[in-house]
Amino acid sequence: MVDSSRLTERLKNNQQFIHDFKAPVAGRLVRVVGLTLEAVGVKAHVGSQCLVETAHGDLLAEVVGFAQDITYLMPEESLRGVMPGARVLPISSKAKVPLSMGLLGRVINGVGKPLDSKGPIKADNDYHHDSKPINPLSRRAITEVLDVGVRSINSFISVGKGQRMGLFAGSGVGKSVLMGMMTRGTTADVVVVGLVGERGREVKEFIEEILGEEGLKRAVVVAAPADNSPLMRLKGCETAVQISEYFRDQGLNVLLLLDSLTRYAQAQREIALAVGEPPATKGYPPSVFSKLPQLVERAGNGGEGQGSITAFYTVLTEGDDLQDPVADAARAILDGHVVLSRELADAGHYPAVNIEGSISRVMPMVTSADHQELAKQLKQMYALYQQNKDLIAIGAYTKGNDPRIDQAINVLPVINFFLQQKINEVIPYDQSIAQLKEIIAAAHAHNNQ
């Protein structure tokens, strides 16, 4: 027979142990290495926040790991006035991003605090965010095209509502400009822009010159520039996705533009290496390749009654190398990719979309058979010219040897004009397809003459 008094006493001890474990216990700072703080005596779980005493006031930091009695923390701000033996106090209430329709038209930092001068943002008290992964069987299928207002993408790399695309580009080939064109031209209800790890100057330029006043009215900008701590850059990406999930839960169609996935991976690399995780592929620890799909899979279509998140993640290809570890991992978990060519950008061809190297895996499911055939024919003409351009340039090709090459030479100027677009120009999806039909009809008519 079980002794009820002993059982009751054991339950009380267990409850006291759980209470003591959850209760915040302050510790002290024993070491600072780079941006990593090491403390002892702190009783706090991974992901919780702590206040670190400094000569300039309390510094907010997050627990990112532990080893035996040592707790590793990463600060949200720069390390100034940190002293040995400083008090480290866990805080029970974690700051939350204020999710509401009041975010529209605002610019915030990586943890949801306003960077503009428009006052505080009021949260929607009736909304309870749940960032658990969506059951893949609960997601709606991708069946509709999302108009992004860019002719080359609408025609050759058509995007579906709820699709996740990569925007692969080196530095200085116009990815920020292309993102701005999509924010102005898209038919999505809300645009969420994450500018993570970029130069601070670019943030203001993107908002004022590329996005513009009209574009900002239905957009939310999350900015975590390069001079922010790795933790803030990491949270900047996650906050942008969290805000997109809020608008999707309201039944809206969201266009998420996250610049960039590479900076997210680099921020996680800095944190992981600082707490002792061993490097694997080109200095990237395994946790980087674990967190990338966790971030990407949060986008997409929701369940019944919810909207969609169509996401473009920019991927910086270091040295224009598409086999970079992050680029290679991103290609495997995304639904397609748009490649921007430095060669086209150097020739003044904007947007510098390389239609040969770009693909949308969802395009066959959201476009008509006629559209797919037209895009295929024009792509073949363009590719045929590119394969023979060296022979054509040096005069080794004689006109009349191959009717297909003759057709490609004749139609190339029209194709190049079709693929280019002014920064302030918006070309709807239907107009893009109509112009594509005109080019194909003209090419065939010229070939039959």
XYZ file of C-alpha atoms in Angstrom:
449
model
C 0.000 0.000 0.000
C 1.241 3.465 -0.906
C 1.809 5.806 2.030
C -0.317 8.863 1.128
C 1.592 11.191 3.434
C 4.958 10.256 1.858
C 3.452 10.638 -1.619
C 2.079 14.065 -0.749
C 5.453 15.110 0.645
C 7.220 13.914 -2.513
C 4.806 15.878 -4.710
C 5.418 18.997 -2.649
C 9.190 18.553 -3.025
C 8.841 18.106 -6.779
C 6.679 21.226 -7.058
C 9.193 23.173 -4.961
C 12.039 21.936 -7.203
C 10.160 23.046 -10.330
C 9.381 26.420 -8.737
C 13.013 26.915 -7.693
C 14.232 25.921 -11.140
C 11.913 28.394 -12.868
C 12.572 31.231 -10.435
C 15.129 33.734 -11.741
C 18.450 33.464 -9.904
C 21.042 36.185 -10.432
C 24.663 35.375 -11.216
C 27.832 37.279 -11.922
C 29.935 37.995 -14.978
C 33.291 36.204 -15.050
C 34.558 36.578 -18.623
C 34.057 38.524 -21.844
C 35.440 37.118 -25.098
C 34.639 39.100 -28.214
C 30.890 39.642 -28.049
C 30.236 36.650 -25.784
C 29.534 37.103 -22.072
C 30.241 34.246 -19.654
C 28.450 34.181 -16.315
C 28.223 31.789 -13.357
C 25.349 31.260 -10.947
C 22.688 32.217 -13.486
C 19.612 29.992 -13.538
C 17.943 30.696 -16.876
C 16.982 28.616 -19.887
C 18.374 29.001 -23.413
C 16.544 31.787 -25.224
C 15.659 33.742 -22.078
C 16.807 37.310 -21.506
C 19.017 38.737 -18.785
C 19.986 42.191 -17.580
C 23.744 42.678 -17.242
C 24.915 45.462 -14.926
C 27.285 47.954 -16.616
C 28.756 51.365 -15.844
C 26.165 52.912 -18.222
C 23.095 51.066 -16.971
C 21.665 47.612 -17.579
C 22.508 45.788 -20.806
C 20.026 43.348 -22.331
C 21.475 39.963 -23.332
C 20.114 36.567 -24.318
C 21.189 33.129 -23.124
C 22.589 31.268 -26.150
C 24.216 28.263 -24.461
C 25.851 26.832 -21.364
C 28.655 24.479 -20.350
C 28.491 23.016 -16.824
C 28.256 26.066 -14.520
C 29.017 28.666 -17.199
C 26.163 30.396 -19.014
C 26.910 32.030 -22.378
C 25.080 35.237 -23.243
C 24.985 37.370 -26.382
C 24.212 41.107 -25.966
C 21.604 42.913 -28.062
C 23.680 46.114 -28.023
C 27.370 47.052 -28.049
C 29.474 46.153 -25.016
C 30.190 49.383 -23.167
C 30.960 49.747 -19.489
C 30.956 45.996 -18.790
C 32.790 45.159 -15.552
C 34.164 41.913 -14.086
C 31.875 40.446 -11.460
C 28.876 42.421 -12.773
C 25.434 41.199 -11.699
C 23.505 39.147 -14.273
C 19.764 38.978 -13.563
C 17.343 36.824 -15.602
C 14.083 38.602 -16.397
C 10.865 36.646 -16.458
C 8.956 38.754 -18.963
C 10.319 38.498 -22.480
C 9.824 41.466 -24.792
C 7.409 40.672 -27.617
C 7.009 42.212 -31.047
C 3.858 44.413 -31.066
C 1.778 42.595 -33.684
C -1.102 44.665 -35.080
C -2.299 46.453 -38.211
C -0.562 49.518 -36.770
C 2.724 48.112 -38.093
C 1.830 49.211 -41.623
C 3.935 52.160 -42.708
C 6.407 51.694 -39.855
C 10.151 51.041 -39.634
C 11.259 48.924 -36.677
C 14.448 47.263 -35.436
C 15.154 43.556 -34.960
C 13.103 43.252 -31.760
C 10.140 45.370 -32.865
C 11.080 48.769 -31.430
C 10.267 51.772 -33.690
C 13.159 53.393 -35.546
C 10.992 56.146 -37.025
C 9.564 59.080 -35.094
C 5.922 57.999 -35.281
C 5.504 56.939 -31.669
C 4.891 53.538 -30.056
C 3.096 50.679 -31.803
C 0.044 49.260 -30.052
C -0.212 45.476 -30.054
C -3.370 43.570 -30.946
C -4.394 42.148 -27.569
C -6.849 39.705 -29.146
C -4.139 37.992 -31.167
C -1.975 35.225 -29.712
C 0.930 34.316 -31.943
C 1.921 30.682 -32.335
C 5.078 30.103 -34.340
C 4.868 26.301 -34.296
C 5.520 24.645 -37.676
C 2.416 24.260 -39.828
C 1.353 20.699 -40.544
C 2.272 20.238 -44.240
C -1.076 18.514 -44.826
C -2.887 21.602 -43.499
C -1.377 23.979 -46.050
C -3.406 24.969 -49.080
C -1.902 24.095 -52.457
C -0.290 26.840 -54.552
C -2.743 27.456 -57.394
C -2.711 31.210 -58.103
C -0.145 33.519 -59.709
C 1.155 36.471 -57.722
C 1.784 39.516 -59.899
C 5.081 41.179 -58.900
C 4.950 43.915 -61.548
C 8.291 42.867 -63.101
C 7.940 41.697 -66.714
C 10.882 39.278 -66.800
C 9.695 37.479 -63.642
C 6.009 37.468 -64.592
C 6.822 36.008 -68.014
C 9.622 33.489 -67.446
C 9.745 32.817 -63.693
C 6.083 33.149 -62.708
C 5.579 33.129 -58.937
C 2.627 31.537 -57.139
C 0.968 32.816 -53.976
C 2.712 31.033 -51.120
C 5.906 30.232 -53.028
C 9.413 30.632 -51.509
C 11.957 32.015 -53.991
C 15.655 32.755 -53.743
C 17.175 35.901 -55.259
C 20.790 34.936 -55.973
C 23.102 37.869 -56.605
C 26.589 39.166 -55.988
C 27.198 42.635 -54.584
C 26.214 45.624 -56.707
C 24.051 43.933 -59.355
C 20.741 45.556 -58.408
C 18.989 43.216 -55.975
C 17.769 46.064 -53.740
C 16.377 47.902 -56.771
C 14.578 44.740 -57.924
C 13.095 44.313 -54.448
C 11.839 47.903 -54.572
C 10.258 47.297 -57.984
C 8.383 44.297 -56.574
C 7.109 46.223 -53.554
C 5.557 48.851 -55.821
C 4.269 46.481 -58.502
C 2.952 43.528 -56.535
C -0.754 42.784 -56.069
C -0.101 41.424 -52.556
C -2.074 43.078 -49.740
C 0.936 43.694 -47.473
C 4.696 43.862 -48.058
C 7.153 43.020 -45.267
C 10.780 43.978 -45.953
C 13.653 42.703 -43.825
C 16.930 44.623 -44.319
C 19.440 42.610 -42.308
C 23.192 43.064 -42.288
C 23.147 45.860 -44.863
C 24.911 49.214 -44.679
C 23.013 51.751 -42.583
C 23.010 54.205 -45.483
C 21.179 51.692 -47.662
C 18.311 51.395 -45.184
C 17.299 55.055 -45.531
C 17.897 55.028 -49.291
C 15.684 51.967 -49.717
C 12.847 53.505 -47.694
C 12.950 56.990 -49.241
C 14.116 56.407 -52.821
C 13.334 52.799 -53.748
C 10.248 52.044 -51.639
C 8.837 55.577 -51.660
C 6.016 57.136 -49.658
C 3.256 55.229 -51.470
C 5.067 51.910 -51.175
C 5.636 52.392 -47.440
C 1.899 52.826 -46.725
C 1.225 49.117 -47.140
C 4.655 47.904 -46.005
C 6.531 47.119 -42.811
C 10.326 47.526 -42.789
C 12.476 45.627 -40.288
C 16.025 47.030 -40.223
C 19.032 45.456 -38.503
C 22.118 47.016 -40.176
C 25.594 45.516 -40.282
C 26.744 47.392 -37.154
C 24.099 45.625 -35.014
C 25.113 42.667 -32.885
C 24.810 39.157 -34.391
C 21.847 38.505 -32.094
C 19.959 41.547 -33.423
C 20.665 40.536 -37.028
C 19.405 37.030 -36.288
C 16.272 38.390 -34.636
C 15.728 40.863 -37.489
C 15.043 38.010 -39.907
C 12.878 36.140 -37.427
C 10.872 39.279 -36.586
C 10.169 39.925 -40.287
C 8.842 36.372 -40.646
C 6.805 36.677 -37.440
C 5.141 39.878 -38.685
C 4.377 38.164 -42.013
C 2.730 35.292 -40.106
C 0.517 37.788 -38.256
C -0.788 39.330 -41.475
C -1.252 35.869 -43.007
C -3.349 34.866 -40.002
C -5.587 37.884 -40.722
C -6.377 36.369 -44.144
C -4.085 38.696 -46.125
C -1.677 37.849 -48.924
C 1.827 38.918 -47.880
C 4.949 39.494 -49.959
C 8.002 38.940 -47.740
C 11.308 40.328 -49.033
C 14.155 39.227 -46.775
C 17.581 40.699 -47.522
C 19.472 38.578 -46.854
C 19.456 34.884 -45.979
C 23.266 34.910 -46.147
C 23.505 37.565 -43.398
C 21.175 35.418 -41.277
C 23.515 32.442 -41.741
C 26.569 34.576 -40.960
C 24.975 35.918 -37.751
C 24.196 32.376 -36.594
C 27.760 31.361 -37.480
C 29.171 34.147 -35.286
C 26.996 33.113 -32.341
C 27.602 29.374 -32.731
C 31.377 29.683 -33.054
C 31.497 32.037 -30.065
C 29.898 29.424 -27.782
C 32.197 26.658 -29.024
C 30.296 24.867 -31.804
C 32.806 23.331 -34.217
C 32.901 24.646 -37.805
C 31.920 22.289 -40.617
C 31.543 23.527 -44.203
C 33.767 26.545 -44.970
C 33.520 27.768 -41.385
C 29.751 27.323 -41.090
C 28.741 25.143 -38.104
C 25.956 22.538 -38.458
C 23.386 24.696 -36.623
C 23.379 27.153 -39.551
C 22.068 24.522 -41.951
C 19.514 23.472 -39.346
C 18.137 27.001 -38.799
C 17.834 27.898 -42.505
C 14.936 25.494 -43.259
C 13.287 26.389 -39.944
C 13.140 30.021 -41.069
C 12.155 29.335 -44.694
C 9.417 26.790 -43.896
C 7.485 29.364 -41.854
C 6.514 31.104 -45.106
C 4.002 29.715 -47.581
C 0.236 29.236 -47.672
C -1.702 28.932 -44.453
C -4.692 26.753 -43.693
C -8.351 27.410 -44.398
C -9.319 31.020 -43.673
C -5.705 32.187 -43.677
C -3.789 34.119 -46.311
C -0.388 33.414 -47.803
C 3.262 34.450 -47.478
C 5.094 34.648 -50.798
C 8.740 35.067 -49.883
C 11.838 36.245 -51.731
C 15.073 35.565 -49.840
C 18.178 37.226 -51.243
C 21.302 35.075 -51.190
C 24.678 36.773 -51.573
C 26.881 34.647 -53.783
C 30.407 35.446 -52.599
C 32.609 36.003 -55.635
C 29.552 35.193 -57.807
C 29.984 31.553 -56.760
C 26.622 29.773 -56.948
C 28.202 26.766 -55.171
C 28.738 28.748 -51.966
C 27.560 26.581 -48.990
C 24.666 28.887 -48.062
C 23.604 29.306 -51.706
C 23.740 25.544 -52.247
C 21.700 24.853 -49.100
C 19.171 27.570 -49.983
C 18.584 26.192 -53.481
C 17.628 22.829 -51.990
C 14.958 24.198 -49.642
C 13.411 26.892 -51.868
C 10.756 26.585 -54.594
C 12.917 28.235 -57.245
C 15.497 30.938 -57.728
C 16.080 34.151 -59.653
C 19.721 34.659 -60.642
C 21.013 38.182 -61.246
C 23.934 38.327 -63.694
C 26.922 40.638 -63.185
C 27.597 40.490 -66.923
C 24.131 41.887 -67.665
C 24.475 44.523 -64.939
C 27.848 45.632 -66.306
C 26.203 46.042 -69.724
C 23.530 48.337 -68.254
C 20.811 45.676 -68.568
C 18.388 46.152 -65.627
C 16.912 44.275 -63.954
C 19.845 41.935 -64.576
C 17.744 38.745 -64.481
C 19.466 35.760 -66.073
C 16.484 33.870 -67.480
C 18.686 30.884 -68.422
C 19.879 30.294 -64.869
C 16.563 31.108 -63.163
C 13.663 28.743 -62.540
C 10.304 28.636 -60.764
C 9.344 25.124 -59.679
C 5.739 26.215 -59.144
C 5.269 27.877 -62.553
C 3.766 24.756 -64.236
C 1.068 24.622 -61.533
C -0.042 28.262 -61.723
C 0.248 29.165 -65.422
C -1.534 28.001 -68.560
C -0.015 25.593 -71.091
C 0.028 28.395 -73.694
C 2.027 30.662 -71.377
C 4.536 27.897 -70.639
C 4.980 27.201 -74.362
C 5.557 30.875 -75.166
C 8.137 31.218 -72.386
C 9.852 28.024 -73.539
C 10.137 29.217 -77.154
C 11.572 32.613 -76.252
C 13.979 31.048 -73.757
C 15.222 28.652 -76.448
C 15.857 31.525 -78.873
C 17.748 33.468 -76.221
C 19.792 30.412 -75.159
C 20.634 29.547 -78.786
C 22.060 33.011 -79.361
C 24.094 32.855 -76.131
C 25.571 29.490 -77.177
C 26.720 30.900 -80.529
C 27.463 34.522 -79.646
C 31.255 34.066 -79.834
C 31.022 32.709 -83.382
C 28.618 35.520 -84.337
C 30.872 38.193 -82.756
C 33.990 37.192 -84.699
C 32.094 36.721 -87.961
C 32.600 32.942 -88.085
C 28.880 32.331 -88.507
C 27.440 32.826 -91.994
C 23.837 33.901 -92.296
C 21.646 31.140 -93.742
C 23.570 28.205 -92.288
C 20.977 27.631 -89.550
C 17.483 29.200 -89.726
C 17.094 28.905 -85.948
C 20.254 30.928 -85.288
C 19.135 33.489 -87.890
C 15.830 33.802 -86.043
C 17.626 34.200 -82.687
C 19.891 36.945 -84.106
C 16.906 38.846 -85.505
C 14.797 38.624 -82.370
C 17.574 39.242 -79.768
C 17.223 43.082 -79.681
C 13.500 42.683 -79.021
C 14.143 40.091 -76.288
C 16.668 42.382 -74.576
C 14.210 45.273 -74.694
C 11.477 42.984 -73.301
C 13.652 41.858 -70.370
C 14.601 45.404 -69.357
C 12.380 47.655 -67.268
C 12.656 51.080 -65.664
C 12.801 51.291 -61.892
C 9.504 53.192 -61.587
C 7.724 51.165 -64.272
C 5.056 48.638 -63.246
C 4.034 46.033 -65.845
C 1.099 43.834 -64.755
C 1.040 40.082 -65.318
C -1.596 40.138 -68.100
C 0.289 42.839 -69.988
C 3.534 40.861 -69.676
C 1.932 37.775 -71.244
C 0.326 39.827 -74.029
C 3.714 41.364 -74.919
C 5.320 37.910 -74.815
C 2.770 36.684 -77.398
C 3.530 39.656 -79.648
C 7.265 38.912 -79.649
C 6.765 35.235 -80.499
C 4.292 36.094 -83.289
C 6.695 38.673 -84.742
C 9.626 36.221 -84.580
C 7.692 33.535 -86.452
C 6.420 36.024 -89.045
C 9.968 37.271 -89.684
C 11.262 33.698 -89.972
C 8.599 32.817 -92.596
C 9.517 35.727 -94.839
